[in-house]
mmCIF file of C-alpha atoms and ligand atoms in Angstrom:
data_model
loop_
_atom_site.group_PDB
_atom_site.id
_atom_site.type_symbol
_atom_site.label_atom_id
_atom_site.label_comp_id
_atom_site.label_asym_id
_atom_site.label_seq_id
_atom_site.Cartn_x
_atom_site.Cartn_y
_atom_site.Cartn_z
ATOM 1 C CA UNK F 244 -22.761 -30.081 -28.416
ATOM 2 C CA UNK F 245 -22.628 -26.985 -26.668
ATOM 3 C CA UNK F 246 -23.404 -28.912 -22.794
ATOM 4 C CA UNK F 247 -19.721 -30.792 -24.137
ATOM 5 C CA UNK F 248 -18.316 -27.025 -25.109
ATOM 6 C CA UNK F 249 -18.634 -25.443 -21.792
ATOM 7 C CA UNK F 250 -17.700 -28.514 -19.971
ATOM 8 C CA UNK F 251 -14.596 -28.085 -21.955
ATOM 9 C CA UNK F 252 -13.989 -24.779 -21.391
ATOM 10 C CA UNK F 253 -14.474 -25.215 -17.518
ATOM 11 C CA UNK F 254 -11.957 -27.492 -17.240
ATOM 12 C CA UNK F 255 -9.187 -25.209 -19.419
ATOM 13 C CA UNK F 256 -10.120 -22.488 -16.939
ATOM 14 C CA UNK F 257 -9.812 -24.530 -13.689
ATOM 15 C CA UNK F 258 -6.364 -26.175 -15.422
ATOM 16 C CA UNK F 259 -4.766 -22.464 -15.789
ATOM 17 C CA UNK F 260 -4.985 -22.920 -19.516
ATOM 18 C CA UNK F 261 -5.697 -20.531 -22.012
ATOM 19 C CA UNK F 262 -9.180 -19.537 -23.692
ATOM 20 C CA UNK F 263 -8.211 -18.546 -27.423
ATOM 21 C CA UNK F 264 -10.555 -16.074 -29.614
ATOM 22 C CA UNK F 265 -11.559 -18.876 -31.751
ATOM 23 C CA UNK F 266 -12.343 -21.018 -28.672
ATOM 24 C CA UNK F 267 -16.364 -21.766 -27.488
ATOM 25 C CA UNK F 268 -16.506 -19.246 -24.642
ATOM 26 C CA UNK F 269 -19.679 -18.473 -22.602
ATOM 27 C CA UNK F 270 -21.651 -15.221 -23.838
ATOM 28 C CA UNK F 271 -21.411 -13.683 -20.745
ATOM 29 C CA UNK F 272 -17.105 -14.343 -20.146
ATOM 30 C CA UNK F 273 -17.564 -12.581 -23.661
ATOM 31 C CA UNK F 274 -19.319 -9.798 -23.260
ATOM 32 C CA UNK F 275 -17.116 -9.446 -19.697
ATOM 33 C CA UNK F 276 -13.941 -9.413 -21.528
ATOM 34 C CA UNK F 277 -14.934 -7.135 -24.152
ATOM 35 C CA UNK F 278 -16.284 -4.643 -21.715
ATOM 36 C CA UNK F 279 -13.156 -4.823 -19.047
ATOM 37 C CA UNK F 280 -10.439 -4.554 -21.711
ATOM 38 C CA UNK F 281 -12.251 -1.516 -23.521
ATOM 39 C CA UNK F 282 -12.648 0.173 -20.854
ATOM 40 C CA UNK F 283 -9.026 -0.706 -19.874
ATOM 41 C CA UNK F 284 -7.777 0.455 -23.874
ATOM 42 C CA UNK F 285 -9.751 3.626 -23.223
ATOM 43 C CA UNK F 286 -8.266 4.314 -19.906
ATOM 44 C CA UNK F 287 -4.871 4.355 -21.855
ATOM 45 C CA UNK F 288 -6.094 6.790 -24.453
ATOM 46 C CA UNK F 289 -7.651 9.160 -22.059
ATOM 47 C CA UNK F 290 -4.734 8.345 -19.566
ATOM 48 C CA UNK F 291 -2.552 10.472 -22.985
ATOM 49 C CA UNK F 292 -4.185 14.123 -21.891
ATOM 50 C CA UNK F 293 -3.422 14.481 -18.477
ATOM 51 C CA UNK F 294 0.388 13.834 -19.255
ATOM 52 C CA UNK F 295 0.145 15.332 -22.755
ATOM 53 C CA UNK F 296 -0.750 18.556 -20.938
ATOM 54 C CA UNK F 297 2.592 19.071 -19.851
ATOM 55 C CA UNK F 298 4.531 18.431 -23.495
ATOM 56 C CA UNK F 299 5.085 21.718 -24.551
ATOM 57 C CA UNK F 300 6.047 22.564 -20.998
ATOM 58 C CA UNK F 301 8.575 20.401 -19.994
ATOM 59 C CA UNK F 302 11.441 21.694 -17.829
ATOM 60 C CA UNK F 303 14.058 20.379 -20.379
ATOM 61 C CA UNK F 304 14.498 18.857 -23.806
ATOM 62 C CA UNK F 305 15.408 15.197 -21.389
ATOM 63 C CA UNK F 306 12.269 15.250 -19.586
ATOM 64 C CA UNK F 307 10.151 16.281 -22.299
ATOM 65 C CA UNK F 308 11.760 13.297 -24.456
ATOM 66 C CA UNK F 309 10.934 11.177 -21.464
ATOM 67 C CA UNK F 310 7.541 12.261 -21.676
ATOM 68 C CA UNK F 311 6.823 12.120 -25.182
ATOM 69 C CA UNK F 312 8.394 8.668 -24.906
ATOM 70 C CA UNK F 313 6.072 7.330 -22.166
ATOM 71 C CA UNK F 314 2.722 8.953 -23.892
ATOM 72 C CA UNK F 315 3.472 7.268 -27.137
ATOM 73 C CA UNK F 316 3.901 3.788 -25.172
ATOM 74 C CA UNK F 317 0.419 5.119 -23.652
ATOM 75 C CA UNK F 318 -0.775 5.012 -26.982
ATOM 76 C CA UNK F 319 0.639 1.873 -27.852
ATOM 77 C CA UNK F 320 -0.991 -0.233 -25.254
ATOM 78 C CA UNK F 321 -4.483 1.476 -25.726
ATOM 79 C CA UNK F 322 -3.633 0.475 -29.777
ATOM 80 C CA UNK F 323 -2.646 -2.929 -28.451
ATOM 81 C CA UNK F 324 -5.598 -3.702 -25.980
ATOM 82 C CA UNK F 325 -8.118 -2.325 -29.042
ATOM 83 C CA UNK F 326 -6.996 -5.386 -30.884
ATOM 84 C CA UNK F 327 -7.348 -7.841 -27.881
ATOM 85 C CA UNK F 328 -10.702 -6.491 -28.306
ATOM 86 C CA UNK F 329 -11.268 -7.409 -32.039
ATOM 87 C CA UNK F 330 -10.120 -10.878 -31.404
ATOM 88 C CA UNK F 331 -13.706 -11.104 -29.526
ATOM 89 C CA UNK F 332 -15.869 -9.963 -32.368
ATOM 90 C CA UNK F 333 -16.343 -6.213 -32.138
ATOM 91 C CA UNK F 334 -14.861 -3.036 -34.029
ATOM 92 C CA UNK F 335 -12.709 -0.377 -32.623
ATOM 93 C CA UNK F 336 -14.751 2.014 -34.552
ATOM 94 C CA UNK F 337 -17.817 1.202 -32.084
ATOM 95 C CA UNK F 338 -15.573 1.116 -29.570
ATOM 96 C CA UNK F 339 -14.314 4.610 -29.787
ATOM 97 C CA UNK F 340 -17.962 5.525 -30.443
ATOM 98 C CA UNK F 341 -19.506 3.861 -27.184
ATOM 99 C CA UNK F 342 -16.508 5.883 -25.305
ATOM 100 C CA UNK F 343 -17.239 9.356 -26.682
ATOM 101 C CA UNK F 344 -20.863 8.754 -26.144
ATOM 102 C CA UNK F 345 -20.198 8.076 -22.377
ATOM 103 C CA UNK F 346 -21.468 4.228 -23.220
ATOM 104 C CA UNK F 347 -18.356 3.021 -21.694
ATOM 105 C CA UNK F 348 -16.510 3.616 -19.121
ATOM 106 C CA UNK F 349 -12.550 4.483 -18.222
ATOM 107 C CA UNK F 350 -10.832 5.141 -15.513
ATOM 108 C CA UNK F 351 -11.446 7.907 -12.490
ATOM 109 C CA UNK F 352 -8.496 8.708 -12.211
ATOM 110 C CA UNK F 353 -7.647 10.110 -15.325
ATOM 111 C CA UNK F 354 -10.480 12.804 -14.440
ATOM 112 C CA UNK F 355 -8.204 14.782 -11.895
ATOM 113 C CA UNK F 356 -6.313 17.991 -13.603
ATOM 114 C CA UNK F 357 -2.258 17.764 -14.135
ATOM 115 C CA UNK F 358 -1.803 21.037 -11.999
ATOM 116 C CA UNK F 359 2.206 21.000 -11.797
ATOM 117 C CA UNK F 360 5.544 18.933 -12.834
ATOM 118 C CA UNK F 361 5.682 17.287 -9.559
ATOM 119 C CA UNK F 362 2.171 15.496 -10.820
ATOM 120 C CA UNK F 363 3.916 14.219 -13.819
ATOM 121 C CA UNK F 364 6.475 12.205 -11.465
ATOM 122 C CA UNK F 365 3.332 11.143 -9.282
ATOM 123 C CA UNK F 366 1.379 9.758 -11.519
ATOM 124 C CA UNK F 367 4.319 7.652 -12.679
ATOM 125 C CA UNK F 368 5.227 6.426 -9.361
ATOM 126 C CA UNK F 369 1.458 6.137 -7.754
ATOM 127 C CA UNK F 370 -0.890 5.967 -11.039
ATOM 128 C CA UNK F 371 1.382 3.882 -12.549
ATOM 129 C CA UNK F 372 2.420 2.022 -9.542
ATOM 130 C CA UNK F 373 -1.291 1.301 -9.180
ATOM 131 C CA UNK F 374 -1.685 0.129 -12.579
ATOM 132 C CA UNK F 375 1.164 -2.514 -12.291
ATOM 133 C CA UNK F 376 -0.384 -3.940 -9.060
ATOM 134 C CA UNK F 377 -3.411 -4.329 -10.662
ATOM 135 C CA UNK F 378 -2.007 -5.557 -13.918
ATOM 136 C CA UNK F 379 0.575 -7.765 -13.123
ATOM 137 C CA UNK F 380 -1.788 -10.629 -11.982
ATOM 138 C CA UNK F 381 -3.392 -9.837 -15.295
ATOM 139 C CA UNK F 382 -0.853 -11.404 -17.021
ATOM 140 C CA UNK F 383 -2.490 -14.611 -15.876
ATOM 141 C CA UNK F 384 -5.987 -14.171 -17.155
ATOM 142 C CA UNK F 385 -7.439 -16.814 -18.443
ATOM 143 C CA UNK F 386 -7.944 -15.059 -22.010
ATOM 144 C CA UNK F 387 -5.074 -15.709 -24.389
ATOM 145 C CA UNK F 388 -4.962 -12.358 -25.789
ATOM 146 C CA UNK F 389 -5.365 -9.801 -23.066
ATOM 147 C CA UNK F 390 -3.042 -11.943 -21.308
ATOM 148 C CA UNK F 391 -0.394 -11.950 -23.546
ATOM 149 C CA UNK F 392 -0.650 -7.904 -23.956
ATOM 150 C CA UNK F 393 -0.510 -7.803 -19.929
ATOM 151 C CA UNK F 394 2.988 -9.069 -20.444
ATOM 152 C CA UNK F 395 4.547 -6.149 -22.593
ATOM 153 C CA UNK F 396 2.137 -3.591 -21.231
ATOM 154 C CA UNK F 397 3.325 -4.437 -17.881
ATOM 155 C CA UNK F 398 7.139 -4.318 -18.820
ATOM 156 C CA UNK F 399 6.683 -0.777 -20.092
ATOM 157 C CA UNK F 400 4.581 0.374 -17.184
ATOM 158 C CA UNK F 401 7.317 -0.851 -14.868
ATOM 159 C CA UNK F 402 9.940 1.507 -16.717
ATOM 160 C CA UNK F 403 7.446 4.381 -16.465
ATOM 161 C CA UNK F 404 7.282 3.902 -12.598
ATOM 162 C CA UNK F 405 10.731 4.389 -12.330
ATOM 163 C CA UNK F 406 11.152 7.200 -14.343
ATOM 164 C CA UNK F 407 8.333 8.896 -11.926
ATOM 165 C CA UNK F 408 9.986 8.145 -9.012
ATOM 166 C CA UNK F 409 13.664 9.177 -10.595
ATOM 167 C CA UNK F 410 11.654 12.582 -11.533
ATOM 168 C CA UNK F 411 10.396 12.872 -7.923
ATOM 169 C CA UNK F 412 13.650 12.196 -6.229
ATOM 170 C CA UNK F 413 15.395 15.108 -8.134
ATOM 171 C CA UNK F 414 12.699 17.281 -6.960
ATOM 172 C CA UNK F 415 13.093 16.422 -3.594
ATOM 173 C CA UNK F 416 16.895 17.094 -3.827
ATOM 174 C CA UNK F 417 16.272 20.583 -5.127
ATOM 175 C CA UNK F 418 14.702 23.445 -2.829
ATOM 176 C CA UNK F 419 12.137 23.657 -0.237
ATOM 177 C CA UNK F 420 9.312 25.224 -2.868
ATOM 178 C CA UNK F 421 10.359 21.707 -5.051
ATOM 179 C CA UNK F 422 9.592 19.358 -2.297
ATOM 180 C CA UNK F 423 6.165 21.405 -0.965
ATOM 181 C CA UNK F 424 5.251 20.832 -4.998
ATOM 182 C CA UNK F 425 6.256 16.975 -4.582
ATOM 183 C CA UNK F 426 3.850 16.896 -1.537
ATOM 184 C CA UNK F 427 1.109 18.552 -2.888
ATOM 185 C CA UNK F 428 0.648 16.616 -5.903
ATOM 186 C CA UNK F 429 1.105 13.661 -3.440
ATOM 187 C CA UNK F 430 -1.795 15.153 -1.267
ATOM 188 C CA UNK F 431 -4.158 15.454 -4.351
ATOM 189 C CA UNK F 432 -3.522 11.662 -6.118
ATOM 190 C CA UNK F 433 -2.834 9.343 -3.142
ATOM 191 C CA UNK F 434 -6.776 9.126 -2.348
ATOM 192 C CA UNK F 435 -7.785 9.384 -6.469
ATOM 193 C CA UNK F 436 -5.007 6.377 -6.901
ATOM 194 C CA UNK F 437 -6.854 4.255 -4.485
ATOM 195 C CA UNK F 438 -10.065 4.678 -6.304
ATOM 196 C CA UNK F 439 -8.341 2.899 -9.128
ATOM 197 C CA UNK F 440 -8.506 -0.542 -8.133
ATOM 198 C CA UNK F 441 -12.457 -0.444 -7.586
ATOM 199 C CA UNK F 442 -15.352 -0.099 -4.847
ATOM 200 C CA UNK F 443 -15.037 -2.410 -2.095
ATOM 201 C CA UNK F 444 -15.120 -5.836 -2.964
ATOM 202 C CA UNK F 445 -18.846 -5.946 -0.785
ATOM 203 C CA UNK F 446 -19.913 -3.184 -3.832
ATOM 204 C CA UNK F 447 -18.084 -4.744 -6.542
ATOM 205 C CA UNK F 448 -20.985 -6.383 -8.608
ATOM 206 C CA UNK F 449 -18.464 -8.166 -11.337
ATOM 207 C CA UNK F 450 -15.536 -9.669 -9.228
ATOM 208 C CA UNK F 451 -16.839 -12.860 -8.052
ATOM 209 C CA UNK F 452 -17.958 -13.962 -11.746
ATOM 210 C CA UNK F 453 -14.428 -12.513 -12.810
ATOM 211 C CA UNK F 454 -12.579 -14.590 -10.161
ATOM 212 C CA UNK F 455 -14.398 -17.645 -11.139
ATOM 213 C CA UNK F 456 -13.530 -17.551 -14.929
ATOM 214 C CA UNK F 457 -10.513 -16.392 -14.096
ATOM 215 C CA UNK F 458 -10.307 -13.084 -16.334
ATOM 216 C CA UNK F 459 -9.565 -11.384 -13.109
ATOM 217 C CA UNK F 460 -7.247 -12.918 -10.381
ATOM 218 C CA UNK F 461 -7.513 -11.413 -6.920
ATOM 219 C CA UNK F 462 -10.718 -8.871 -5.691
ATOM 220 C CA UNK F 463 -10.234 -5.297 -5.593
ATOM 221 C CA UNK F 464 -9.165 -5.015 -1.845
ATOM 222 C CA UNK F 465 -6.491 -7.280 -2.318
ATOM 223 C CA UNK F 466 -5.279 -5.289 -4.664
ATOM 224 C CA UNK F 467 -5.417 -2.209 -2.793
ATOM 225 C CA UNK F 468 -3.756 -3.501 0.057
ATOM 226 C CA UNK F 469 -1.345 -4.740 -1.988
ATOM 227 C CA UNK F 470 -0.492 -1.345 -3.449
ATOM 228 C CA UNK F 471 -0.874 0.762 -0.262
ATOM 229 C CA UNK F 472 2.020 -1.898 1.359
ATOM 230 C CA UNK F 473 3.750 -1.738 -1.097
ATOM 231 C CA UNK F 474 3.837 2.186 -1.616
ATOM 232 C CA UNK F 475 4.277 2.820 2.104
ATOM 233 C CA UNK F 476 7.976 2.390 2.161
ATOM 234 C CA UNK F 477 8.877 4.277 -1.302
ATOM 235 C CA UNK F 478 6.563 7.032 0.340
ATOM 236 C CA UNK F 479 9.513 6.636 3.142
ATOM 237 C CA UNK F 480 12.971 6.751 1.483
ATOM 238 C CA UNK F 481 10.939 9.929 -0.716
ATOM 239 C CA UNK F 482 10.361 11.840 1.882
ATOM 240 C CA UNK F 483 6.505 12.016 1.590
ATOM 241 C CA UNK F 484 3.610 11.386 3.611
ATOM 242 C CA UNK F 485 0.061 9.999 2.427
ATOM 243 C CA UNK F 486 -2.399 12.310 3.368
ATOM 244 C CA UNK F 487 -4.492 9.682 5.911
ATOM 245 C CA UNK F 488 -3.810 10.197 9.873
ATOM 246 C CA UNK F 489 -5.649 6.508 10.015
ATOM 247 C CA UNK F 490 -2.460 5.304 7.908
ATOM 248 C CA UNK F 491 -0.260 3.001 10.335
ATOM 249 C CA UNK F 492 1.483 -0.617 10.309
ATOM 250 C CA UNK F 493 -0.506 -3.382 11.598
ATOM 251 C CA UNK F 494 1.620 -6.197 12.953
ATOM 252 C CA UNK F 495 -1.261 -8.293 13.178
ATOM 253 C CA UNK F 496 -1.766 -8.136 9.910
ATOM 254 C CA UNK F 497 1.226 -7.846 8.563
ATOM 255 C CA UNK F 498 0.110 -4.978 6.248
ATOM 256 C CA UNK F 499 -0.810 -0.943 6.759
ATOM 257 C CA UNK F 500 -4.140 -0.443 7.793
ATOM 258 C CA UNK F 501 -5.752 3.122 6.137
ATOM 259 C CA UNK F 502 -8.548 5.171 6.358
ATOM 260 C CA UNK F 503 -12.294 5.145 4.896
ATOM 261 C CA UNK F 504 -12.607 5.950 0.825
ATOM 262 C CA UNK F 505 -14.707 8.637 -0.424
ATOM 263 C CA UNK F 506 -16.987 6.686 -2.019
ATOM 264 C CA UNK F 507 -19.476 9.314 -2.880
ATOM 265 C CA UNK F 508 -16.169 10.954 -4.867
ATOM 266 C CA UNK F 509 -15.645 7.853 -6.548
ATOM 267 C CA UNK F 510 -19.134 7.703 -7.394
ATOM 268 C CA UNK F 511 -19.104 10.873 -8.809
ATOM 269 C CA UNK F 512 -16.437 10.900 -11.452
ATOM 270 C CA UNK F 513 -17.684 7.235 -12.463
ATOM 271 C CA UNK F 514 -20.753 8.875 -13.617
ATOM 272 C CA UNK F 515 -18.876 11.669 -15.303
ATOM 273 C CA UNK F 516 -19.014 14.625 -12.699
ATOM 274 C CA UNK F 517 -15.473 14.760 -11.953
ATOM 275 C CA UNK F 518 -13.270 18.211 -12.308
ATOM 276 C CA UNK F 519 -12.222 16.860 -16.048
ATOM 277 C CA UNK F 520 -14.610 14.444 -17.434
ATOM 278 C CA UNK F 521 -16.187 16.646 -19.854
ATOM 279 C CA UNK F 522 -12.755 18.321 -20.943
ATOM 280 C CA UNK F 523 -11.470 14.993 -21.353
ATOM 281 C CA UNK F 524 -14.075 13.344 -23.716
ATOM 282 C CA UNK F 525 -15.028 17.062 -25.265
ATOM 283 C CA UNK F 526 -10.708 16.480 -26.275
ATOM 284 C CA UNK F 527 -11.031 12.722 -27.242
ATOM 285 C CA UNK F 528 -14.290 13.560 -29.646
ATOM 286 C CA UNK F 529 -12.559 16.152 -31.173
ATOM 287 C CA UNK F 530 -9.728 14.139 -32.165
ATOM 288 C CA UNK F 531 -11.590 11.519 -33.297
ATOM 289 C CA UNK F 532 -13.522 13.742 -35.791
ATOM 290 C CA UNK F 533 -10.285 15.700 -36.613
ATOM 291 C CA UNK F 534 -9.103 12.731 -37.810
ATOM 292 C CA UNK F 535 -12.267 11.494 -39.756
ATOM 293 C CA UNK F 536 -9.876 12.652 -43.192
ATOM 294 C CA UNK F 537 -7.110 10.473 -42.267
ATOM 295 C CA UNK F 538 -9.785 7.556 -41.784
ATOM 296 C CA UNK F 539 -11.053 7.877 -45.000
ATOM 297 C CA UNK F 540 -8.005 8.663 -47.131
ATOM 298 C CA UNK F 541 -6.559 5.543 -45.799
ATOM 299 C CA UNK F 542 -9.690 3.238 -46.432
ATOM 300 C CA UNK F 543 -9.733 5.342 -49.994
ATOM 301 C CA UNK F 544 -6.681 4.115 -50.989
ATOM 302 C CA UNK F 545 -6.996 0.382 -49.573
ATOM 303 C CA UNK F 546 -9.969 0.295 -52.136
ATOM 304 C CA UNK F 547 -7.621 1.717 -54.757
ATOM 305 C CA UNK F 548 -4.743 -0.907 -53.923
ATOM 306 C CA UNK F 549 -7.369 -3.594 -53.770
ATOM 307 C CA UNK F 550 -9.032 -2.503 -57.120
ATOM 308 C CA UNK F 551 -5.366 -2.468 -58.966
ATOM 309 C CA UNK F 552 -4.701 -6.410 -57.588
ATOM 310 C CA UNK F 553 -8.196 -7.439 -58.894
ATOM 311 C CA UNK F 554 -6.943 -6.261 -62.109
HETATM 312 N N1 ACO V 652 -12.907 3.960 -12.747
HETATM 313 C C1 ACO V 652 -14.010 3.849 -13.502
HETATM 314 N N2 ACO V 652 -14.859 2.806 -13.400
HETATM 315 C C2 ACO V 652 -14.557 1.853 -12.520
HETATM 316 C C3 ACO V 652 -13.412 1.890 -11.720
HETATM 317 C C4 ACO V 652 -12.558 3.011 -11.848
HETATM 318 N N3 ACO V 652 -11.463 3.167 -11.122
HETATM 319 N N4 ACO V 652 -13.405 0.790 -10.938
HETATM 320 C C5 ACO V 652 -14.494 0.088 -11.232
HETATM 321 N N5 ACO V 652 -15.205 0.726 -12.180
HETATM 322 C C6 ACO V 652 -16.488 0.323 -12.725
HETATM 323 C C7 ACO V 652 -16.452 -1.041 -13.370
HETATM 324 O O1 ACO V 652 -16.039 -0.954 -14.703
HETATM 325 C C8 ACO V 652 -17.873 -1.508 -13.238
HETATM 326 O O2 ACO V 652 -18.682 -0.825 -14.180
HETATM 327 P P1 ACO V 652 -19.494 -1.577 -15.364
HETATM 328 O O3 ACO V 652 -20.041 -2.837 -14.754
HETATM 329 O O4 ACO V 652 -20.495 -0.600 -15.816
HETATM 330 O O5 ACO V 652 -18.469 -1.862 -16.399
HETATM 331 C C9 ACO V 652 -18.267 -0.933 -11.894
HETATM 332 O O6 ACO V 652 -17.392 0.162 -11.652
HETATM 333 C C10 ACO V 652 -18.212 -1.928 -10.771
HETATM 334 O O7 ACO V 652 -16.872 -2.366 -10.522
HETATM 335 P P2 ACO V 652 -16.399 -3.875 -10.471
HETATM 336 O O8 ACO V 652 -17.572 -4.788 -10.370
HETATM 337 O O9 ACO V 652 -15.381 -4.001 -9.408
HETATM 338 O O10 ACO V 652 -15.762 -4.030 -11.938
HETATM 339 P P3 ACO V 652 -14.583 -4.949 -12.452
HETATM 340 O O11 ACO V 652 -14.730 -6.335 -11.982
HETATM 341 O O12 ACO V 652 -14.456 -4.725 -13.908
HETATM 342 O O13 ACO V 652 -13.253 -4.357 -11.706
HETATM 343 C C11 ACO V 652 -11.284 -3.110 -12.351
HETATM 344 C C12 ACO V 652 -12.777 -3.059 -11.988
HETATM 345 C C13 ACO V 652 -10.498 -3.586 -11.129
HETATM 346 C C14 ACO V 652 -10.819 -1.714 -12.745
HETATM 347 C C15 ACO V 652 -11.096 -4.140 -13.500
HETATM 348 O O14 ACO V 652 -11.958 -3.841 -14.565
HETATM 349 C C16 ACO V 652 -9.686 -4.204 -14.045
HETATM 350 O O15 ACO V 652 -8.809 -4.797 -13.425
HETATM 351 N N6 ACO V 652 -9.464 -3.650 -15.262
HETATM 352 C C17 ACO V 652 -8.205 -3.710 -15.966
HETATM 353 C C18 ACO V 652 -7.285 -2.590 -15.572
HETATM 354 C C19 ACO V 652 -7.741 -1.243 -16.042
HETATM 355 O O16 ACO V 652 -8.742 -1.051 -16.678
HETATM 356 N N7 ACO V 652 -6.935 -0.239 -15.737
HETATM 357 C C20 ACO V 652 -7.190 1.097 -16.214
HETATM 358 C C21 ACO V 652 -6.526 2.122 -15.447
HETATM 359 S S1 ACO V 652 -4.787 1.948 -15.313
HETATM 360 C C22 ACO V 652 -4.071 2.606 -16.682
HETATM 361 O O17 ACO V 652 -4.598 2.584 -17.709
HETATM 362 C C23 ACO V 652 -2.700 3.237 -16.559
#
């Protein structure tokens, strides 16, 4: 009976075992899951425009083959966390829909405009750098299926850190005007990038349910510490400074200590006010309905194949 179902599935959770899609789960770790990896598939599909901006304008035929290379791999994780999604009973159809009707969310930071090249290298090292901090642990979740895409998404997101930071080293080998570009887009992402991993774990309403069934696997400060020690020396053998005088080492600690998060910012572009929210969904819709043809010729011809087996 179902007292015997969740008893079961509170001891695979506390043994570090895996909850499968056709496992008894609790409604709520359900409807959890289904909301944190959408909105995580979604980030990756909105995460396409900001880079995709830059295509067409690539300094040269390697970097825009880098580029196209890394958005396609965007693609291919949002395509990839769509069908973790399924495996918990919903459609990517409604999915899609809930996103372009602003009933889901994805992430801030993809609300902030691609203004030069310099922020194509940035948000590889920082955006991306952020995402593998807060992914990696991911990989662990106590769901089977989002784990298991962790693992791969996490691999690729690895390579496109490195090809951010390559792209940003060049730059600062080249002239003066190069590395003031490098710093600016460093100046407009560092504080955005921070805002990725959350609010403050006091303001974070889902985390402690998330820690305790395991879907998530530190709090969103941890996280965030994590990342900003971890960034602090790359920031160093770049060249770059973070735009926070309250930035410094604490021995104490053992960590960097930083200053206070615009929270009212963060706010903000959660709720769709951000300088590119409406671009960005106004984009997404559009392609959606552009490809409403494509949709339909495919299902039409399913039916066909279908209708010639029955035969
Ligand atoms: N941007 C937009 N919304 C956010 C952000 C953010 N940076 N951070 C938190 N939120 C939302 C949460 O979704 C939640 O809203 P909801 O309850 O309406 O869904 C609300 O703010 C409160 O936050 P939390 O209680 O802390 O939410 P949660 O426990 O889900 O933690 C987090 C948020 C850390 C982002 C978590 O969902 C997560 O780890 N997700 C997987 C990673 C991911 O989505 N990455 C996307 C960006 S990286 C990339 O794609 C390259």
């Amino acid at each position: 009976d179902e007292q015997q179902l969740a008893e079961a599935f509170d001891a695979t959770v506390a043994a570090e075992g895996r909850i499968e899609p056709r496992d008894w789960m609790p409604e709520g770790y359900r409807k959890t899951l289904i909301r944190q990896i959408a909105q995580h598939a979604h980030s990756e599909i909105i995460g396409m425009q900001p880079e995709g901006n830059w295509i067409l304008r690539a300094p040269s035929l390697r970097r825009k083959a880098i580029l196209l290379a890394k958005v396609q791999d965007e693609a291919g994780h949002g395509l990839y966390l769509y069908s973790a999604t399924e495996t918990l009973g919903v459609d990517r159809t409604e999915l899609t829909e809930k996103l372009i009707d602003s009933r889901q969310k994805y992430s801030s930071i993809f609300n902030y405009p691609t203004l030069t090249y310099a922020d194509i290298g940035v948000i590889g090292w920082l955006v991306d750098g952020a995402a593998i901090c807060n992914q990696v642990p991911l990989c662990r979740s106590s769901y089977g299926p989002y784990a298991r895409a962790m693992v791969r998404i996490c691999k690729e997101e690895s390579f496109h850190q490195r090809q951010g930071f390559e792209l940003l080293m060049t730059l600062m080998a080249g002239t003066d005007a190069q590395r003031e570009m490098v710093q600016d887009a460093v100046n407009r992402w560092w504080w955005p990038s921070l805002m990725m991993f959350g609010p403050a774990d006091g303001d974070s309403p889902n985390t402690q349910q998330s820690m305790a069934w395991r879907i998530k696997r530190h709090t969103n400060d941890e996280l965030r510490q994590r990342y900003v020690d971890m960034s602090m020396p790359q920031a160093e053998a770049l060249g770059v400074t973070f735009p926070d005088p309250e930035l410094r080492w604490n021995p104490e600690r053992g960590s960097y200590d930083y200053g206070a998060i615009d929270w009212d910012e963060f706010t903000a572009v959660v709720k769709g006010a951000g300088p590119c929210n409406a671009q960005r969904l106004a984009h997404r819709r559009a392609a959606h309905e552009g490809g409403q043809w494509v949709r339909d010729a495919a299902s039409a011809y399913a039916a066909k194949q279908a209708e010639r087996a029955a035969r």
